[in-house]
Amino acid sequence: MKHSPGFLKIVEDAKSRVKELSIPDFKARWDAGWRPLLVDVREESEWAKGRLPGAVHVGKGVLERDIEAKCPDLGRELVLYCGGGFRSALAADSLQKMGYTKVLSLDGGWRSWTEAGHPVEK
């Protein structure tokens, strides 16, 4: 997908403040038993087609409004993902501004996860 320059500019700005986690690093840590709250921030239509196993859905459009109901603990480890890692970076930046202290954005998101052949839920 080709993104607009304005969108890429705000993503780049958010990524300067957000920690990212690669798919291989996430998979290795997950397989070793690490269990952060895995949050899918994609649209409902994307979620309906499939998701990473164990993920909860809180779309980016309602994230700030609804996240505290799913995760009231500001110190809980969160891993956010979207289609490719851009929206999740924006979402992670927003959650950090809300006071969440252990937020990671999954670099490459759903696309990289599925391209690597990792399991999905439907």
Short mmCIF file of N, CA and C in Angstrom, two decimals:
data_model
loop_
_atom_site.label_atom_id
_atom_site.label_comp_id
_atom_site.label_asym_id
_atom_site.label_seq_id
_atom_site.Cartn_x
_atom_site.Cartn_y
_atom_site.Cartn_z
N MET A 1 0.84 -1.18 0.00
CA MET A 1 0.00 0.00 0.00
C MET A 1 0.88 1.24 0.00
N LYS A 2 0.55 2.18 -0.85
CA LYS A 2 1.29 3.44 -0.89
C LYS A 2 0.62 4.42 0.06
N HIS A 3 1.43 4.92 0.99
CA HIS A 3 0.90 5.85 1.99
C HIS A 3 1.23 7.29 1.61
N SER A 4 0.38 8.19 2.06
CA SER A 4 0.58 9.61 1.76
C SER A 4 1.75 10.16 2.57
N PRO A 5 2.39 11.20 2.05
CA PRO A 5 3.52 11.81 2.77
C PRO A 5 3.15 12.31 4.17
N GLY A 6 1.95 12.87 4.31
CA GLY A 6 1.54 13.37 5.62
C GLY A 6 1.40 12.25 6.64
N PHE A 7 0.83 11.13 6.22
CA PHE A 7 0.69 9.97 7.09
C PHE A 7 2.07 9.45 7.49
N LEU A 8 2.95 9.29 6.50
CA LEU A 8 4.30 8.79 6.79
C LEU A 8 5.06 9.71 7.73
N LYS A 9 4.82 10.99 7.64
CA LYS A 9 5.49 11.95 8.52
C LYS A 9 5.05 11.74 9.97
N ILE A 10 3.76 11.56 10.21
CA ILE A 10 3.33 11.38 11.60
C ILE A 10 3.72 10.00 12.13
N VAL A 11 3.80 9.00 11.24
CA VAL A 11 4.26 7.68 11.67
C VAL A 11 5.73 7.76 12.07
N GLU A 12 6.54 8.42 11.25
CA GLU A 12 7.96 8.56 11.56
C GLU A 12 8.15 9.29 12.90
N ASP A 13 7.36 10.31 13.14
CA ASP A 13 7.43 11.04 14.40
C ASP A 13 7.08 10.11 15.57
N ALA A 14 6.00 9.34 15.44
CA ALA A 14 5.59 8.42 16.51
C ALA A 14 6.67 7.37 16.75
N LYS A 15 7.24 6.85 15.68
CA LYS A 15 8.26 5.80 15.82
C LYS A 15 9.51 6.30 16.52
N SER A 16 9.71 7.62 16.54
CA SER A 16 10.87 8.16 17.27
C SER A 16 10.70 8.01 18.78
N ARG A 17 9.46 7.76 19.23
CA ARG A 17 9.17 7.63 20.66
C ARG A 17 8.73 6.23 21.08
N VAL A 18 8.48 5.38 20.11
CA VAL A 18 7.90 4.06 20.37
C VAL A 18 8.95 2.97 20.18
N LYS A 19 8.91 1.98 21.06
CA LYS A 19 9.77 0.81 20.89
C LYS A 19 9.06 -0.18 20.00
N GLU A 20 9.82 -0.73 19.05
CA GLU A 20 9.27 -1.71 18.14
C GLU A 20 9.89 -3.08 18.41
N LEU A 21 9.14 -4.11 18.07
CA LEU A 21 9.57 -5.48 18.25
C LEU A 21 9.42 -6.19 16.92
N SER A 22 10.45 -6.88 16.49
CA SER A 22 10.38 -7.60 15.21
C SER A 22 9.54 -8.86 15.37
N ILE A 23 9.05 -9.36 14.26
CA ILE A 23 8.27 -10.60 14.26
C ILE A 23 9.10 -11.75 14.84
N PRO A 24 10.35 -11.98 14.39
CA PRO A 24 11.12 -13.09 14.95
C PRO A 24 11.34 -12.96 16.47
N ASP A 25 11.61 -11.75 16.93
CA ASP A 25 11.81 -11.56 18.38
C ASP A 25 10.52 -11.81 19.15
N PHE A 26 9.40 -11.30 18.63
CA PHE A 26 8.12 -11.52 19.29
C PHE A 26 7.81 -13.01 19.34
N LYS A 27 7.96 -13.71 18.21
CA LYS A 27 7.63 -15.14 18.13
C LYS A 27 8.48 -15.95 19.10
N ALA A 28 9.77 -15.64 19.17
CA ALA A 28 10.66 -16.37 20.08
C ALA A 28 10.27 -16.15 21.53
N ARG A 29 9.98 -14.92 21.88
CA ARG A 29 9.58 -14.62 23.26
C ARG A 29 8.22 -15.25 23.58
N TRP A 30 7.28 -15.20 22.64
CA TRP A 30 5.95 -15.79 22.83
C TRP A 30 6.08 -17.30 23.03
N ASP A 31 6.89 -17.94 22.18
CA ASP A 31 7.09 -19.38 22.27
C ASP A 31 7.75 -19.78 23.58
N ALA A 32 8.51 -18.85 24.17
CA ALA A 32 9.17 -19.11 25.46
C ALA A 32 8.25 -18.84 26.65
N GLY A 33 7.01 -18.42 26.39
CA GLY A 33 6.05 -18.24 27.47
C GLY A 33 5.72 -16.82 27.86
N TRP A 34 6.31 -15.85 27.19
CA TRP A 34 6.03 -14.43 27.48
C TRP A 34 4.61 -14.12 27.04
N ARG A 35 3.82 -13.50 27.91
CA ARG A 35 2.42 -13.23 27.61
C ARG A 35 2.01 -11.78 27.91
N PRO A 36 2.45 -10.85 27.06
CA PRO A 36 1.92 -9.49 27.17
C PRO A 36 0.48 -9.51 26.67
N LEU A 37 -0.23 -8.42 26.89
CA LEU A 37 -1.55 -8.28 26.28
C LEU A 37 -1.31 -7.93 24.82
N LEU A 38 -1.75 -8.80 23.93
CA LEU A 38 -1.56 -8.62 22.49
C LEU A 38 -2.82 -7.95 21.95
N VAL A 39 -2.65 -6.73 21.43
CA VAL A 39 -3.78 -5.91 21.01
C VAL A 39 -3.75 -5.66 19.51
N ASP A 40 -4.80 -6.11 18.84
CA ASP A 40 -4.98 -5.89 17.41
C ASP A 40 -5.72 -4.57 17.25
N VAL A 41 -5.07 -3.59 16.64
CA VAL A 41 -5.68 -2.26 16.49
C VAL A 41 -6.25 -2.03 15.09
N ARG A 42 -6.34 -3.11 14.30
CA ARG A 42 -6.88 -2.98 12.94
C ARG A 42 -8.39 -2.75 12.98
N GLU A 43 -8.95 -2.50 11.81
CA GLU A 43 -10.39 -2.32 11.67
C GLU A 43 -11.11 -3.65 11.93
N GLU A 44 -12.37 -3.55 12.29
CA GLU A 44 -13.19 -4.74 12.56
C GLU A 44 -13.19 -5.71 11.37
N SER A 45 -13.25 -5.19 10.16
CA SER A 45 -13.26 -6.05 8.97
C SER A 45 -11.95 -6.82 8.82
N GLU A 46 -10.85 -6.21 9.20
CA GLU A 46 -9.55 -6.90 9.14
C GLU A 46 -9.50 -7.99 10.21
N TRP A 47 -9.93 -7.65 11.42
CA TRP A 47 -9.96 -8.60 12.54
C TRP A 47 -10.79 -9.84 12.18
N ALA A 48 -11.92 -9.62 11.52
CA ALA A 48 -12.83 -10.72 11.18
C ALA A 48 -12.20 -11.73 10.22
N LYS A 49 -11.23 -11.30 9.45
CA LYS A 49 -10.57 -12.19 8.48
C LYS A 49 -9.49 -13.05 9.13
N GLY A 50 -9.03 -12.69 10.31
CA GLY A 50 -8.01 -13.46 10.99
C GLY A 50 -7.19 -12.58 11.90
N ARG A 51 -6.54 -13.23 12.86
CA ARG A 51 -5.78 -12.48 13.87
C ARG A 51 -4.67 -13.35 14.44
N LEU A 52 -3.73 -12.73 15.13
CA LEU A 52 -2.71 -13.48 15.84
C LEU A 52 -3.37 -14.21 17.00
N PRO A 53 -2.95 -15.44 17.26
CA PRO A 53 -3.54 -16.21 18.36
C PRO A 53 -3.40 -15.48 19.69
N GLY A 54 -4.50 -15.42 20.42
CA GLY A 54 -4.50 -14.81 21.74
C GLY A 54 -4.72 -13.31 21.77
N ALA A 55 -4.87 -12.70 20.61
CA ALA A 55 -5.04 -11.24 20.56
C ALA A 55 -6.44 -10.83 21.00
N VAL A 56 -6.52 -9.60 21.50
CA VAL A 56 -7.80 -8.96 21.75
C VAL A 56 -7.93 -7.84 20.74
N HIS A 57 -9.17 -7.47 20.42
CA HIS A 57 -9.37 -6.42 19.43
C HIS A 57 -9.82 -5.13 20.11
N VAL A 58 -9.05 -4.08 19.87
CA VAL A 58 -9.43 -2.73 20.25
C VAL A 58 -8.98 -1.85 19.08
N GLY A 59 -9.89 -1.58 18.18
CA GLY A 59 -9.55 -0.83 16.98
C GLY A 59 -8.94 0.53 17.29
N LYS A 60 -8.04 0.96 16.42
CA LYS A 60 -7.35 2.23 16.63
C LYS A 60 -8.33 3.39 16.80
N GLY A 61 -9.46 3.33 16.14
CA GLY A 61 -10.44 4.41 16.22
C GLY A 61 -11.08 4.58 17.58
N VAL A 62 -11.06 3.53 18.40
CA VAL A 62 -11.68 3.59 19.73
C VAL A 62 -10.69 3.23 20.84
N LEU A 63 -9.42 3.10 20.49
CA LEU A 63 -8.41 2.63 21.43
C LEU A 63 -8.34 3.46 22.71
N GLU A 64 -8.20 4.76 22.56
CA GLU A 64 -8.05 5.61 23.74
C GLU A 64 -9.30 5.56 24.62
N ARG A 65 -10.45 5.41 24.00
CA ARG A 65 -11.70 5.35 24.74
C ARG A 65 -11.87 4.02 25.47
N ASP A 66 -11.45 2.92 24.86
CA ASP A 66 -11.78 1.58 25.36
C ASP A 66 -10.64 0.81 26.02
N ILE A 67 -9.40 1.24 25.88
CA ILE A 67 -8.27 0.42 26.35
C ILE A 67 -8.29 0.20 27.86
N GLU A 68 -8.72 1.19 28.62
CA GLU A 68 -8.68 1.04 30.07
C GLU A 68 -9.62 -0.06 30.56
N ALA A 69 -10.68 -0.34 29.82
CA ALA A 69 -11.57 -1.44 30.19
C ALA A 69 -10.88 -2.79 29.95
N LYS A 70 -10.08 -2.88 28.92
CA LYS A 70 -9.34 -4.13 28.61
C LYS A 70 -8.08 -4.25 29.43
N CYS A 71 -7.48 -3.09 29.76
CA CYS A 71 -6.20 -3.10 30.47
C CYS A 71 -6.10 -1.89 31.39
N PRO A 72 -6.64 -2.01 32.61
CA PRO A 72 -6.57 -0.89 33.54
C PRO A 72 -5.17 -0.69 34.14
N ASP A 73 -4.31 -1.69 34.03
CA ASP A 73 -2.95 -1.63 34.61
C ASP A 73 -2.01 -0.91 33.65
N LEU A 74 -1.62 0.31 33.99
CA LEU A 74 -0.74 1.11 33.13
C LEU A 74 0.66 0.52 32.99
N GLY A 75 1.02 -0.42 33.88
CA GLY A 75 2.33 -1.05 33.83
C GLY A 75 2.35 -2.39 33.14
N ARG A 76 1.21 -2.85 32.65
CA ARG A 76 1.13 -4.14 31.95
C ARG A 76 1.84 -4.05 30.61
N GLU A 77 2.53 -5.11 30.25
CA GLU A 77 3.18 -5.14 28.95
C GLU A 77 2.12 -5.30 27.86
N LEU A 78 2.20 -4.44 26.85
CA LEU A 78 1.28 -4.45 25.73
C LEU A 78 2.08 -4.56 24.43
N VAL A 79 1.62 -5.40 23.53
CA VAL A 79 2.16 -5.45 22.18
C VAL A 79 1.01 -5.15 21.24
N LEU A 80 1.14 -4.08 20.47
CA LEU A 80 0.12 -3.66 19.53
C LEU A 80 0.53 -4.05 18.12
N TYR A 81 -0.44 -4.47 17.32
CA TYR A 81 -0.13 -4.73 15.92
C TYR A 81 -1.28 -4.29 15.03
N CYS A 82 -0.93 -4.03 13.78
CA CYS A 82 -1.90 -3.64 12.76
C CYS A 82 -1.53 -4.40 11.50
N GLY A 83 -1.84 -3.86 10.34
CA GLY A 83 -1.54 -4.55 9.10
C GLY A 83 -0.06 -4.58 8.76
N GLY A 84 0.65 -3.50 9.03
CA GLY A 84 2.06 -3.43 8.65
C GLY A 84 2.98 -2.77 9.65
N GLY A 85 2.44 -2.24 10.73
CA GLY A 85 3.28 -1.63 11.76
C GLY A 85 3.21 -0.12 11.85
N PHE A 86 2.41 0.51 11.00
CA PHE A 86 2.31 1.97 11.05
C PHE A 86 1.23 2.43 12.02
N ARG A 87 0.02 1.91 11.87
CA ARG A 87 -1.06 2.29 12.79
C ARG A 87 -0.74 1.87 14.21
N SER A 88 -0.07 0.74 14.37
CA SER A 88 0.26 0.29 15.73
C SER A 88 1.29 1.22 16.37
N ALA A 89 2.17 1.79 15.59
CA ALA A 89 3.13 2.77 16.13
C ALA A 89 2.39 4.02 16.59
N LEU A 90 1.44 4.48 15.79
CA LEU A 90 0.64 5.65 16.19
C LEU A 90 -0.16 5.34 17.46
N ALA A 91 -0.73 4.14 17.52
CA ALA A 91 -1.51 3.73 18.68
C ALA A 91 -0.63 3.60 19.93
N ALA A 92 0.55 3.03 19.77
CA ALA A 92 1.47 2.89 20.90
C ALA A 92 1.89 4.25 21.44
N ASP A 93 2.14 5.18 20.55
CA ASP A 93 2.50 6.53 20.96
C ASP A 93 1.36 7.15 21.77
N SER A 94 0.16 6.96 21.33
CA SER A 94 -1.01 7.50 22.03
C SER A 94 -1.15 6.88 23.42
N LEU A 95 -0.96 5.55 23.51
CA LEU A 95 -1.08 4.89 24.83
C LEU A 95 0.01 5.35 25.78
N GLN A 96 1.19 5.60 25.26
CA GLN A 96 2.26 6.13 26.12
C GLN A 96 1.86 7.50 26.66
N LYS A 97 1.22 8.31 25.85
CA LYS A 97 0.75 9.61 26.31
C LYS A 97 -0.32 9.48 27.38
N MET A 98 -1.05 8.37 27.36
CA MET A 98 -2.07 8.10 28.38
C MET A 98 -1.47 7.56 29.67
N GLY A 99 -0.17 7.24 29.66
CA GLY A 99 0.49 6.76 30.86
C GLY A 99 0.90 5.30 30.85
N TYR A 100 0.61 4.58 29.78
CA TYR A 100 1.06 3.18 29.68
C TYR A 100 2.58 3.19 29.50
N THR A 101 3.27 2.37 30.27
CA THR A 101 4.73 2.45 30.32
C THR A 101 5.46 1.31 29.61
N LYS A 102 4.76 0.25 29.25
CA LYS A 102 5.42 -0.90 28.62
C LYS A 102 4.68 -1.28 27.35
N VAL A 103 4.77 -0.39 26.36
CA VAL A 103 4.05 -0.57 25.11
C VAL A 103 5.04 -0.81 23.98
N LEU A 104 4.80 -1.85 23.20
CA LEU A 104 5.61 -2.17 22.04
C LEU A 104 4.72 -2.22 20.80
N SER A 105 5.28 -1.85 19.67
CA SER A 105 4.59 -1.95 18.39
C SER A 105 5.26 -3.07 17.60
N LEU A 106 4.45 -3.97 17.06
CA LEU A 106 4.97 -5.10 16.31
C LEU A 106 5.31 -4.66 14.89
N ASP A 107 6.60 -4.56 14.60
CA ASP A 107 7.07 -4.09 13.31
C ASP A 107 6.72 -5.12 12.23
N GLY A 108 6.03 -4.67 11.19
CA GLY A 108 5.63 -5.56 10.11
C GLY A 108 4.22 -6.09 10.27
N GLY A 109 3.72 -6.10 11.52
CA GLY A 109 2.34 -6.46 11.81
C GLY A 109 1.84 -7.74 11.19
N TRP A 110 0.53 -7.75 10.92
CA TRP A 110 -0.17 -8.90 10.38
C TRP A 110 0.49 -9.42 9.10
N ARG A 111 0.84 -8.51 8.22
CA ARG A 111 1.42 -8.91 6.93
C ARG A 111 2.70 -9.73 7.13
N SER A 112 3.61 -9.24 7.95
CA SER A 112 4.86 -9.96 8.16
C SER A 112 4.64 -11.27 8.92
N TRP A 113 3.69 -11.26 9.85
CA TRP A 113 3.36 -12.47 10.61
C TRP A 113 2.88 -13.58 9.66
N THR A 114 1.94 -13.23 8.80
CA THR A 114 1.39 -14.25 7.90
C THR A 114 2.38 -14.64 6.81
N GLU A 115 3.18 -13.70 6.33
CA GLU A 115 4.19 -14.03 5.33
C GLU A 115 5.22 -15.00 5.88
N ALA A 116 5.46 -14.95 7.19
CA ALA A 116 6.40 -15.87 7.83
C ALA A 116 5.76 -17.25 8.07
N GLY A 117 4.48 -17.37 7.80
CA GLY A 117 3.80 -18.66 7.96
C GLY A 117 3.40 -19.01 9.38
N HIS A 118 3.35 -18.00 10.25
CA HIS A 118 2.98 -18.26 11.64
C HIS A 118 1.48 -18.51 11.76
N PRO A 119 1.06 -19.18 12.83
CA PRO A 119 -0.36 -19.53 12.98
C PRO A 119 -1.26 -18.30 13.19
N VAL A 120 -2.50 -18.45 12.74
CA VAL A 120 -3.50 -17.40 12.90
C VAL A 120 -4.78 -18.02 13.43
N GLU A 121 -5.62 -17.18 14.01
CA GLU A 121 -6.97 -17.57 14.44
C GLU A 121 -7.98 -16.91 13.53
N LYS A 122 -9.13 -17.55 13.40
CA LYS A 122 -10.23 -16.94 12.63
C LYS A 122 -11.48 -16.96 13.46
#
